[in-house]
JSON list of C-alpha atoms in Angstrom, two decimals:
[
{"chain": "K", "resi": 4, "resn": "UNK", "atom": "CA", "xyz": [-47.95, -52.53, 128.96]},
{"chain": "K", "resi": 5, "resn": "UNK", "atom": "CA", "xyz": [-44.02, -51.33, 127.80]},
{"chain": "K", "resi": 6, "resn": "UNK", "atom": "CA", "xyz": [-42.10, -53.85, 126.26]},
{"chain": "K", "resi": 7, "resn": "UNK", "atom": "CA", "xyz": [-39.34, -54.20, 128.50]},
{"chain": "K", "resi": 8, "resn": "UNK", "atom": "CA", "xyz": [-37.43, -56.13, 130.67]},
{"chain": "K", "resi": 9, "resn": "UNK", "atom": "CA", "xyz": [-34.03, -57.89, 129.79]},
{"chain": "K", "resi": 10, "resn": "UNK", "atom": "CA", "xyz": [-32.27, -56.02, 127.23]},
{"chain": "K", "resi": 11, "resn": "UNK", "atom": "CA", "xyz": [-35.06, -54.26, 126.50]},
{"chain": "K", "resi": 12, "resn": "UNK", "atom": "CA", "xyz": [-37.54, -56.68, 124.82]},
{"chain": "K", "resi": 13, "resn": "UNK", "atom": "CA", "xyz": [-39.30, -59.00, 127.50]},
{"chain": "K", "resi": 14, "resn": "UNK", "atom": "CA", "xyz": [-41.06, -62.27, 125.94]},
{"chain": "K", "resi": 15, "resn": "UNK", "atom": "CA", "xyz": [-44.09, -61.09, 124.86]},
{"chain": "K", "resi": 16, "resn": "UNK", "atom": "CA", "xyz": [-41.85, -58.33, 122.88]},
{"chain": "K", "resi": 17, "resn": "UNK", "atom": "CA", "xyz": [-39.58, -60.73, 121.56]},
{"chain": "K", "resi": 18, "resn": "UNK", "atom": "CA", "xyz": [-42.55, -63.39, 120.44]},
{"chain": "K", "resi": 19, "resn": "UNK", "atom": "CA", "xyz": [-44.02, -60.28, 118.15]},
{"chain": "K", "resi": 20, "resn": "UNK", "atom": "CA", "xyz": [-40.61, -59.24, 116.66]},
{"chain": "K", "resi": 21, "resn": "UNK", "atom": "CA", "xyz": [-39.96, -63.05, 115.97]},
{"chain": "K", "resi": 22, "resn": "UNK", "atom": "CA", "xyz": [-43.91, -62.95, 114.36]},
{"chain": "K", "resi": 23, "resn": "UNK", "atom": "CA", "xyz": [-43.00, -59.63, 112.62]},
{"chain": "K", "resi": 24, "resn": "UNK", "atom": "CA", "xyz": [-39.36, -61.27, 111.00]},
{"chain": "K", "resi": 25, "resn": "UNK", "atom": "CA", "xyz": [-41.79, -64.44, 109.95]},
{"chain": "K", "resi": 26, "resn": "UNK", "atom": "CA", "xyz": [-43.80, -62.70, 108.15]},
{"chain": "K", "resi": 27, "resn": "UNK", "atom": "CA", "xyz": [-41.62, -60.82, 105.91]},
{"chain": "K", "resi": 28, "resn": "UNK", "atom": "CA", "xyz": [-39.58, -64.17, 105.82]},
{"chain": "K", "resi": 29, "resn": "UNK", "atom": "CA", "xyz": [-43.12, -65.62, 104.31]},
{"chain": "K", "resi": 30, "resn": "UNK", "atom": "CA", "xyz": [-43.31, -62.79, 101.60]},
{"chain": "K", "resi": 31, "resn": "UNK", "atom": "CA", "xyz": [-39.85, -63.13, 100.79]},
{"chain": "K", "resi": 32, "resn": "UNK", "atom": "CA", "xyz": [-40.43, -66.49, 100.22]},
{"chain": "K", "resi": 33, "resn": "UNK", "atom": "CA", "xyz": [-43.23, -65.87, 97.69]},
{"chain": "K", "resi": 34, "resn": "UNK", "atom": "CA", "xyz": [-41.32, -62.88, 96.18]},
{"chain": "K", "resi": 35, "resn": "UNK", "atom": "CA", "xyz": [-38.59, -65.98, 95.06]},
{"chain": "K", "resi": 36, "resn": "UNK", "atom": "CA", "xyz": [-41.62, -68.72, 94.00]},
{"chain": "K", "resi": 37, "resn": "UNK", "atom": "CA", "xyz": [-43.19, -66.63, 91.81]},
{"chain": "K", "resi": 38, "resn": "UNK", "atom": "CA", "xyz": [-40.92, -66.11, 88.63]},
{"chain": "K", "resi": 39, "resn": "UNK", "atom": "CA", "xyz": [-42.93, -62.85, 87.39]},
{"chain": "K", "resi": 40, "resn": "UNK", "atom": "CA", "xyz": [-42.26, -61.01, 91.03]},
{"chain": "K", "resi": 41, "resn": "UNK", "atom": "CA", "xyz": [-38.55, -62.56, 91.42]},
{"chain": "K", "resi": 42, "resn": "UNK", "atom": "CA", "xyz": [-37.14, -60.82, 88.59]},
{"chain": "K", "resi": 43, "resn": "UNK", "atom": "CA", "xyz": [-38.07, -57.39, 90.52]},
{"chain": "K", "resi": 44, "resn": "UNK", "atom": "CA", "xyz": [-35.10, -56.81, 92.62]},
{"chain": "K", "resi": 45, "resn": "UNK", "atom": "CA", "xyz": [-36.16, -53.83, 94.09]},
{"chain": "K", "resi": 46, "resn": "UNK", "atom": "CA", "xyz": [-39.46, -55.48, 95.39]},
{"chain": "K", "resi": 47, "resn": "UNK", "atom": "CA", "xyz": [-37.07, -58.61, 96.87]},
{"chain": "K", "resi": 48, "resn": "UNK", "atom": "CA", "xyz": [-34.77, -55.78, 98.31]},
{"chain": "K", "resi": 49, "resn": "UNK", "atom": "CA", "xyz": [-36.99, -53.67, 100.10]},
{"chain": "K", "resi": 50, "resn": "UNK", "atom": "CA", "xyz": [-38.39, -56.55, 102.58]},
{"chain": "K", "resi": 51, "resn": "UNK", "atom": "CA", "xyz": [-35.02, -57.97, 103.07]},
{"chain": "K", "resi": 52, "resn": "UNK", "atom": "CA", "xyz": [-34.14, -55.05, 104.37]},
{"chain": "K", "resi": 53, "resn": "UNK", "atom": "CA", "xyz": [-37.21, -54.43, 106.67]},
{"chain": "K", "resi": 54, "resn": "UNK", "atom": "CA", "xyz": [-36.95, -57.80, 107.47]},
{"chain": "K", "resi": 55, "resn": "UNK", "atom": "CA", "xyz": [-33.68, -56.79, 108.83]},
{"chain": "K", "resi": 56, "resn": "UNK", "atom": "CA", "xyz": [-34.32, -53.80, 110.48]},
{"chain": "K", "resi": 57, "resn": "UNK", "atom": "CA", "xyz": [-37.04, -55.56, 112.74]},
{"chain": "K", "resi": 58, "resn": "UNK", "atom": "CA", "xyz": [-34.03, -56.46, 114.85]},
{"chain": "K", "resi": 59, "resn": "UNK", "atom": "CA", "xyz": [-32.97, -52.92, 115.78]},
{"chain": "K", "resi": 60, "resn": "UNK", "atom": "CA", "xyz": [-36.79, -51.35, 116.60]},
{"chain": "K", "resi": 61, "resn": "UNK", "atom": "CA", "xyz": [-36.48, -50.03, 119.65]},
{"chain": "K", "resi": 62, "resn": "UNK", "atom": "CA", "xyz": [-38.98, -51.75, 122.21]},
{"chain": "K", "resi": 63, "resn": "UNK", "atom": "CA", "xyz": [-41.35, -49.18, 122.57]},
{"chain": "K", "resi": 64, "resn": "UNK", "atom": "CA", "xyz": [-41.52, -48.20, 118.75]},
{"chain": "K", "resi": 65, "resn": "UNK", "atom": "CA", "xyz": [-42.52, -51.89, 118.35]},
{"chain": "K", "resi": 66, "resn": "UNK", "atom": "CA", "xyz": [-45.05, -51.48, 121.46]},
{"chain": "K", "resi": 67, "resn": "UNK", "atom": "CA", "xyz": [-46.81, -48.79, 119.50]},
{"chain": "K", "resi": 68, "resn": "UNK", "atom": "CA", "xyz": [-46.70, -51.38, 116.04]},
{"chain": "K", "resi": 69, "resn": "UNK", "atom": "CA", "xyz": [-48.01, -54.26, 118.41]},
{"chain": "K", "resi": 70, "resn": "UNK", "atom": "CA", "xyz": [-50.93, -51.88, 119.40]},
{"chain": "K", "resi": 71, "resn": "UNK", "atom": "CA", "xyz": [-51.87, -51.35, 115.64]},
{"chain": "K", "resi": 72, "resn": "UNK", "atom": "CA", "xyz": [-51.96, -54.46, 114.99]},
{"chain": "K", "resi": 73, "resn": "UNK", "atom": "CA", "xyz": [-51.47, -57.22, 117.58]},
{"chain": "K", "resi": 74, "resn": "UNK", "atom": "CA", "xyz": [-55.37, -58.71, 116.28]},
{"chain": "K", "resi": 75, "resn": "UNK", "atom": "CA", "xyz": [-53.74, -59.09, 112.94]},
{"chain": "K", "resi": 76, "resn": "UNK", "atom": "CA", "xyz": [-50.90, -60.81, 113.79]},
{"chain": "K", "resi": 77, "resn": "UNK", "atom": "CA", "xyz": [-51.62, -64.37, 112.85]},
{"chain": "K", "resi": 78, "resn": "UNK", "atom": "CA", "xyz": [-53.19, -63.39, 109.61]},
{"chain": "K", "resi": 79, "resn": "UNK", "atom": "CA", "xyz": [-50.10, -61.60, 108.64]},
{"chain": "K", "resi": 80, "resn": "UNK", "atom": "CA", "xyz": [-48.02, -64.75, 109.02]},
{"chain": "K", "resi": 81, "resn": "UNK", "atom": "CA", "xyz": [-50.37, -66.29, 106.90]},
{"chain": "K", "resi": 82, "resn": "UNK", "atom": "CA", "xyz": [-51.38, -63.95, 104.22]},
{"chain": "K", "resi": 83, "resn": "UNK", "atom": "CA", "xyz": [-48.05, -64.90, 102.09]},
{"chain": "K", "resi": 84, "resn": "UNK", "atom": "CA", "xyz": [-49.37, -68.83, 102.06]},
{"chain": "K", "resi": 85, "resn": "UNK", "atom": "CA", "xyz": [-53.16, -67.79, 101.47]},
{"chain": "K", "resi": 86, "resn": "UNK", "atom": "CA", "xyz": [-51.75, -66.20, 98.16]},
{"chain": "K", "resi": 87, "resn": "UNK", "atom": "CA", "xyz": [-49.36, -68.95, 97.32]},
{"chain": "K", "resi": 88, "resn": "UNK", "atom": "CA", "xyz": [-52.65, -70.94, 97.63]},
{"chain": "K", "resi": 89, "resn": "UNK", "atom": "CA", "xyz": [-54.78, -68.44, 95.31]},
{"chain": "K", "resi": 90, "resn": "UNK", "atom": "CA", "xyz": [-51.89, -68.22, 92.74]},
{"chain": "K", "resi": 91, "resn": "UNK", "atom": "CA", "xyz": [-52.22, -72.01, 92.38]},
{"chain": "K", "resi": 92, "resn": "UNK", "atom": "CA", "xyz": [-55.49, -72.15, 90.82]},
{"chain": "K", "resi": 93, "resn": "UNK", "atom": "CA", "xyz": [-54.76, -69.66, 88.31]},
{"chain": "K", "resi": 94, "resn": "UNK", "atom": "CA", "xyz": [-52.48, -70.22, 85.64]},
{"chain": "K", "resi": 95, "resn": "UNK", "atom": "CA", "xyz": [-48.75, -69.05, 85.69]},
{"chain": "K", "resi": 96, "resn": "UNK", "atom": "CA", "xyz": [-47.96, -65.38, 85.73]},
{"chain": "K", "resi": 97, "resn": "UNK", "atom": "CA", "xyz": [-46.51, -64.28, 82.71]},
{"chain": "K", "resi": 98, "resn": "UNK", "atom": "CA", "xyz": [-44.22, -61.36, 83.78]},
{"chain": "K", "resi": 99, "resn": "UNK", "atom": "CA", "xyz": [-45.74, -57.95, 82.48]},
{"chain": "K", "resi": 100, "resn": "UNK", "atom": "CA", "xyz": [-41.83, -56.85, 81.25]},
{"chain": "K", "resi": 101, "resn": "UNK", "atom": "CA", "xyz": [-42.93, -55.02, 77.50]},
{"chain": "K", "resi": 102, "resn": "UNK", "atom": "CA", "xyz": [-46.23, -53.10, 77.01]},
{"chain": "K", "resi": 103, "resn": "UNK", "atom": "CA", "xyz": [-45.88, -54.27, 73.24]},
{"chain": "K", "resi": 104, "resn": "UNK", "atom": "CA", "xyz": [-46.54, -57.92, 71.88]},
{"chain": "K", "resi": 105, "resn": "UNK", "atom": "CA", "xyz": [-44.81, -61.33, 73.56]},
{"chain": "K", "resi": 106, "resn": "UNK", "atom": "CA", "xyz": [-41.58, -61.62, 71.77]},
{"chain": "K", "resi": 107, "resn": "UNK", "atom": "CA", "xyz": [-41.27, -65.50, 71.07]},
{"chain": "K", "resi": 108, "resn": "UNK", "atom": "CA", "xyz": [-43.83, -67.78, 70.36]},
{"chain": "K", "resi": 109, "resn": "UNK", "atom": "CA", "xyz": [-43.63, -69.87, 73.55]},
{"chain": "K", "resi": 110, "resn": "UNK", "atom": "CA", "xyz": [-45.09, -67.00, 75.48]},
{"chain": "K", "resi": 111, "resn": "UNK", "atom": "CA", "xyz": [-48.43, -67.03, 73.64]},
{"chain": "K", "resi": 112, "resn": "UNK", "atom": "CA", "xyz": [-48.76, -70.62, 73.38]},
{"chain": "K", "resi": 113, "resn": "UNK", "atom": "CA", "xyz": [-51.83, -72.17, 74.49]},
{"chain": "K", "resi": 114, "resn": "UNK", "atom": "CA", "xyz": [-52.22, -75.89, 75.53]},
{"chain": "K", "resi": 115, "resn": "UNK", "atom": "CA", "xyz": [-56.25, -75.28, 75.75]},
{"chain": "K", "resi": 116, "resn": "UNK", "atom": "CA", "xyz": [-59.18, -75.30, 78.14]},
{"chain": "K", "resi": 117, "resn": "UNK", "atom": "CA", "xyz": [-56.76, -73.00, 80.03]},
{"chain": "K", "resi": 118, "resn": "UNK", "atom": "CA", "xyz": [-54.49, -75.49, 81.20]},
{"chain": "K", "resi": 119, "resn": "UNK", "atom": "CA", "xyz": [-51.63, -74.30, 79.46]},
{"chain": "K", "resi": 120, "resn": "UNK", "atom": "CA", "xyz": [-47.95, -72.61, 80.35]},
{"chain": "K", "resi": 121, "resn": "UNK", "atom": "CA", "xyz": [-48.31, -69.64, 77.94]},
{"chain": "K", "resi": 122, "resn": "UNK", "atom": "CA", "xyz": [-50.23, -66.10, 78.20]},
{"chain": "K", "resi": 123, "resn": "UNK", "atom": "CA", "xyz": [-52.84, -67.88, 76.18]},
{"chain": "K", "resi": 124, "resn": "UNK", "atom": "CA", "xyz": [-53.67, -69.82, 78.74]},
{"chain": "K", "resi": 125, "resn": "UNK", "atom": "CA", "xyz": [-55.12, -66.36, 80.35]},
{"chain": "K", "resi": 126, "resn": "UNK", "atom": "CA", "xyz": [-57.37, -65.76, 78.12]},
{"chain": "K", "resi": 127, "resn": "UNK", "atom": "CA", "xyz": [-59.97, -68.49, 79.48]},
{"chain": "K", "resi": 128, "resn": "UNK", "atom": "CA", "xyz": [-59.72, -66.89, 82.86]},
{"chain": "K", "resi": 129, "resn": "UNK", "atom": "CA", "xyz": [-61.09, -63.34, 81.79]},
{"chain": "K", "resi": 130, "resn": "UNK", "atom": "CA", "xyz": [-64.84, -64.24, 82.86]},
{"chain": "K", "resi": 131, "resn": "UNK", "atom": "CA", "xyz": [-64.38, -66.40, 85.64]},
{"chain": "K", "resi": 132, "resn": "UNK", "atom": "CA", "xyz": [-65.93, -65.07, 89.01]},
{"chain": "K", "resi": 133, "resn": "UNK", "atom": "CA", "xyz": [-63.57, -66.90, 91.09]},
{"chain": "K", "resi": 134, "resn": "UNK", "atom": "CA", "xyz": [-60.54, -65.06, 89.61]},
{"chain": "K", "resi": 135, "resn": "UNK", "atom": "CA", "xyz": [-62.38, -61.65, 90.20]},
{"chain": "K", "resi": 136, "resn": "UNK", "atom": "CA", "xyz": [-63.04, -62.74, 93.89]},
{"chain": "K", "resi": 137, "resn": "UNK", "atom": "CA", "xyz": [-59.14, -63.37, 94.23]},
{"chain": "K", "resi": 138, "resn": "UNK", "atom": "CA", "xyz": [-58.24, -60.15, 92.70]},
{"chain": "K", "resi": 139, "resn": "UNK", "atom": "CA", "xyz": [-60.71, -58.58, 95.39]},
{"chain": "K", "resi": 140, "resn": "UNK", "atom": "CA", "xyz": [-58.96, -60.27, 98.04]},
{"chain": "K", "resi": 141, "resn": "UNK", "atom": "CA", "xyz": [-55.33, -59.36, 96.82]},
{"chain": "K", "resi": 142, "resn": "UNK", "atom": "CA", "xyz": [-56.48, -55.68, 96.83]},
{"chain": "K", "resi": 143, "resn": "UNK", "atom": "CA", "xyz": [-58.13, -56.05, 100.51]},
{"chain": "K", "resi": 144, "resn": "UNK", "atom": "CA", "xyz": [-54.50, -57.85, 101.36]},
{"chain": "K", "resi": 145, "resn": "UNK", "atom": "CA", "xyz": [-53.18, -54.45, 100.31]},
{"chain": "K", "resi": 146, "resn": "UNK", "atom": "CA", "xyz": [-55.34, -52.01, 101.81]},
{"chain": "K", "resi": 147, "resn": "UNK", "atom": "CA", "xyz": [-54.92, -53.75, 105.35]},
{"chain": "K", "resi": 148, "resn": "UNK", "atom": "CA", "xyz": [-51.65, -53.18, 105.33]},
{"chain": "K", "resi": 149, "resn": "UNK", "atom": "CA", "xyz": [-51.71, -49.98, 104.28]},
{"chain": "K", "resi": 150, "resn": "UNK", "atom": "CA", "xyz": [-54.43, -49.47, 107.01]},
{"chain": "K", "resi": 151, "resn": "UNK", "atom": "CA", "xyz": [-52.15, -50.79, 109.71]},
{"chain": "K", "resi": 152, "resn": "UNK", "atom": "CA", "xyz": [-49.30, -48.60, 108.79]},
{"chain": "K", "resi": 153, "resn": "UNK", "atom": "CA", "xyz": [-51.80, -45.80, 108.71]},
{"chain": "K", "resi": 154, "resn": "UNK", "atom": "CA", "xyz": [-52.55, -46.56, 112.00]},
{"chain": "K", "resi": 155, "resn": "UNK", "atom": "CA", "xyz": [-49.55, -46.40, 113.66]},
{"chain": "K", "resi": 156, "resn": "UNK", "atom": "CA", "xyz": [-48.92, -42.66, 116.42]},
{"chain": "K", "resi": 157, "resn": "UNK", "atom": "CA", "xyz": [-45.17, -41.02, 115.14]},
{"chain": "K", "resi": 158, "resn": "UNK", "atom": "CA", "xyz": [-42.69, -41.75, 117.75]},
{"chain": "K", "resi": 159, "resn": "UNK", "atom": "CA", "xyz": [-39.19, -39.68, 118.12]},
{"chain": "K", "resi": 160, "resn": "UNK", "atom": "CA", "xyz": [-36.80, -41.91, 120.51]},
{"chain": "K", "resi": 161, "resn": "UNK", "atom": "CA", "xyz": [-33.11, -39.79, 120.72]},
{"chain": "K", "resi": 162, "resn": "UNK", "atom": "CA", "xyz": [-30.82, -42.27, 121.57]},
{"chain": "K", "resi": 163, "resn": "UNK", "atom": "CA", "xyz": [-29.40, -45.75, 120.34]},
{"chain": "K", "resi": 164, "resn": "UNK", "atom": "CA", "xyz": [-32.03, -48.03, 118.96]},
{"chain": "K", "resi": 165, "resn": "UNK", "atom": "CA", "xyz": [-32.81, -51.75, 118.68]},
{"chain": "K", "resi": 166, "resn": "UNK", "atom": "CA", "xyz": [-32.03, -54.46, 120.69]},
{"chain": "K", "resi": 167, "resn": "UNK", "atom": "CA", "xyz": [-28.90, -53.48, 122.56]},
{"chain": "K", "resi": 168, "resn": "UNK", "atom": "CA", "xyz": [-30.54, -50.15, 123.75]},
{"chain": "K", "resi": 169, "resn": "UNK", "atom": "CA", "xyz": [-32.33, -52.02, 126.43]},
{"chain": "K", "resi": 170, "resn": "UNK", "atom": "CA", "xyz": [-34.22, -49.91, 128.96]},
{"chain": "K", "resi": 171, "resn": "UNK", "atom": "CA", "xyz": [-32.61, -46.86, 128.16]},
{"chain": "K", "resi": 172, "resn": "UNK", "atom": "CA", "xyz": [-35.14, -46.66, 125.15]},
{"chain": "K", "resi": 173, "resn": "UNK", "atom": "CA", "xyz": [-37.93, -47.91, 126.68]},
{"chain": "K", "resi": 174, "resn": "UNK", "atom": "CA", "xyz": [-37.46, -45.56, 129.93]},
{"chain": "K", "resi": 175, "resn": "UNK", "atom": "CA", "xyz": [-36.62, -42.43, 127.81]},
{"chain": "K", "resi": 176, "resn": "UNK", "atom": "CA", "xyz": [-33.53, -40.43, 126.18]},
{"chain": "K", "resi": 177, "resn": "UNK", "atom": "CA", "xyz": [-30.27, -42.71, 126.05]},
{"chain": "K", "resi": 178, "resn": "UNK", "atom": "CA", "xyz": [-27.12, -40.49, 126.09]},
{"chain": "K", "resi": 179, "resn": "UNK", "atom": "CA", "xyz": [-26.27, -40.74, 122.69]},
{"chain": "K", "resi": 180, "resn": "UNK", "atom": "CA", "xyz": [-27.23, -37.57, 120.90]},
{"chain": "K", "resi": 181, "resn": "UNK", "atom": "CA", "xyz": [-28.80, -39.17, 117.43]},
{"chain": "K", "resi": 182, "resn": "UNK", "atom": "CA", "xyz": [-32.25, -38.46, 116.43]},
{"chain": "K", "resi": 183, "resn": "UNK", "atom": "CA", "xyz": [-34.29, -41.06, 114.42]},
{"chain": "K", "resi": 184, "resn": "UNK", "atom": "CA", "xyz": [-38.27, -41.81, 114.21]},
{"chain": "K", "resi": 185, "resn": "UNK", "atom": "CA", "xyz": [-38.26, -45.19, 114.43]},
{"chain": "K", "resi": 186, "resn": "UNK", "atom": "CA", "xyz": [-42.16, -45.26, 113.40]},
{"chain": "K", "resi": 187, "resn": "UNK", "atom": "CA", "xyz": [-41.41, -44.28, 110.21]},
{"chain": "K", "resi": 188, "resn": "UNK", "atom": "CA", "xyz": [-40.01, -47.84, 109.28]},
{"chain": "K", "resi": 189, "resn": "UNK", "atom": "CA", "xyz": [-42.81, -49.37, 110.84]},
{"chain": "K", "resi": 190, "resn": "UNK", "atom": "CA", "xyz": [-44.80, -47.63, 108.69]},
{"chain": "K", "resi": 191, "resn": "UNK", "atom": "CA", "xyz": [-42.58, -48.31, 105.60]},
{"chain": "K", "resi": 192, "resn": "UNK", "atom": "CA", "xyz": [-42.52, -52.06, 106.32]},
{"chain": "K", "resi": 193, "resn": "UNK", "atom": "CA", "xyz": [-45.67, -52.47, 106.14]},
{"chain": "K", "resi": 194, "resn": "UNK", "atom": "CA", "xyz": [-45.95, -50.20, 102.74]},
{"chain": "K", "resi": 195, "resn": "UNK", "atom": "CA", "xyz": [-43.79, -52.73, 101.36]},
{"chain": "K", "resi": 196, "resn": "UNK", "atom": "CA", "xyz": [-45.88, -56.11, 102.25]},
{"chain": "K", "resi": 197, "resn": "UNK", "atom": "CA", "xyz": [-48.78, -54.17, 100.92]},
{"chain": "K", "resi": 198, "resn": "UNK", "atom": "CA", "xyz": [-46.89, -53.91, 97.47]},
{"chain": "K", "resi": 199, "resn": "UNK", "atom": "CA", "xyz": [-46.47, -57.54, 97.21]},
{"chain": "K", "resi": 200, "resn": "UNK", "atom": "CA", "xyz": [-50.54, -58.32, 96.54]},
{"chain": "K", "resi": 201, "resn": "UNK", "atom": "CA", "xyz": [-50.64, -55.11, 94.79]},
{"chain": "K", "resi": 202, "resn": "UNK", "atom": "CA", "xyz": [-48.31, -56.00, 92.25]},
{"chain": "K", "resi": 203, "resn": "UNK", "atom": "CA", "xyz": [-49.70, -59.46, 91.96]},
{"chain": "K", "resi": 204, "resn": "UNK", "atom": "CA", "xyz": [-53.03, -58.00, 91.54]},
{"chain": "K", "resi": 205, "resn": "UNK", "atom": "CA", "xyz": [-51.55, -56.02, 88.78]},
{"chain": "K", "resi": 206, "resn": "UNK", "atom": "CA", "xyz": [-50.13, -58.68, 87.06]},
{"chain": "K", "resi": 207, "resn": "UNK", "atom": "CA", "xyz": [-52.64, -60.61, 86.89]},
{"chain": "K", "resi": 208, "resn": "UNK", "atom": "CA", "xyz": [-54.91, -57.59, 85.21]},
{"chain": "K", "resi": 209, "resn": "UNK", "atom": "CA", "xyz": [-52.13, -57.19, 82.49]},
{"chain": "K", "resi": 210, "resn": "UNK", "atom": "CA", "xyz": [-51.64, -61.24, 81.79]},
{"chain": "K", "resi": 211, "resn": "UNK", "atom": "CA", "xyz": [-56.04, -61.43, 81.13]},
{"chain": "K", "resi": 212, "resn": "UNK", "atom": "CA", "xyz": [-55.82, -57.82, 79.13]},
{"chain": "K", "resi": 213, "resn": "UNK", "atom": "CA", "xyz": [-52.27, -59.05, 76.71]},
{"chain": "K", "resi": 214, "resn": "UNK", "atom": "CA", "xyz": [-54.41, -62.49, 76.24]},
{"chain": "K", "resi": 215, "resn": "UNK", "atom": "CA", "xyz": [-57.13, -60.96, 74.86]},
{"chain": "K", "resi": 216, "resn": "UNK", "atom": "CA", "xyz": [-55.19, -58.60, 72.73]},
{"chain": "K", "resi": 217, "resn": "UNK", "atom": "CA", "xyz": [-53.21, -61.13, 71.41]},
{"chain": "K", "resi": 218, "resn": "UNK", "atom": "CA", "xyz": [-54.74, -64.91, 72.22]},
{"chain": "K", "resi": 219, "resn": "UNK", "atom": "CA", "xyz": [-58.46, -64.06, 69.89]}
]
């Protein structure tokens, strides 16, 4: 089955590009709730722009991306709110920004039993199984994503791409003579989701290692 039909994009095309655009909307989301991945502007950059390239995949480029990963869809949407969820239990990321000591005392401070606002509050959290188990699961998060993008077949279209190119795409060369492999960005935009849990996974390694440097 082609995704075609209209200008290009029949309904069942269009309801996985408007999944696709929800889904980075979801990480970008997270990207802006959690302070230590907001100040990253690269990281914030990168899925706003996938985010808007979605738009202009040609049909059958997003075809091929609906192939690799059309079972996954749903969890997609929902992996940004499963980590929202995870990050809740824990205590507040303390962005990773020097590799030295915190600089005031407010960012060691420790309001006990682990309860507190401060890197200190990390340092209860070093031994705890359940943090391990969501460190596993933000590194699984990852590797799917990287696994989907691994996943997808390289596609050349010559021609005019997205939206507007309608069935020209879909049916073959348009008459426009510009080259572009419009599997590439698939596989890019999904590289970038994956960086989101990896980066939170990191954090969180660095916040429990700098609290028990500096929290004994």
């Amino acid at each position: 089955m082609y995704f075609t039909g209209g200008e290009g994009c029949n309904a069942h095309c269009a309801g996985f590009r408007a999944s696709l655009r929800n889904t980075f909307n979801n990480f970008s989301a997270l990207v802006d709730e959690v302070p230590a991945l907001s100040g990253n502007g690269n990281l914030k950059a990168n899925i706003q722009r996938m985010s808007n390239l979605i738009d202009y995949m040609p049909p059958r480029a997003l075809y091929l991306m609906w192939q690799a990963t059309s079972s996954r869809v749903a969890e997609m949407e929902s992996m940004a709110d499963e980590i929202r969820q995870a990050l809740d239990t824990l205590p507040p990321l303390m962005r990773p920004s020097t590799l030295g000591a915190p600089q005031t005392s407010a960012d060691t401070r420790n309001a006990g039993s682990g309860s507190g606002s401060g890197l200190c509050a990390w340092s209860d959290q070093d031994d705890k199984p359940y943090v391990e188990l969501i460190q596993a699961r933000l590194e699984q998060l990852g590797w799917t994503f990287e696994k989907l993008a691994g996943i997808i077949p390289d596609l050349m279209v010559r021609g005019e791409a997205g939206v507007s190119a309608g069935a020209a795409v879909t049916n073959g060369e348009a008459s426009a003579a510009v080259g572009m492999k419009p599997s590439d960005s698939m596989k890019i935009s999904l590289k970038v989701l994956a960086a989101v849990p990896q980066e939170i996974n990191w954090i969180i390694r660095i916040n429990m290692l700098r609290a028990k440097v500096y929290c004994s």
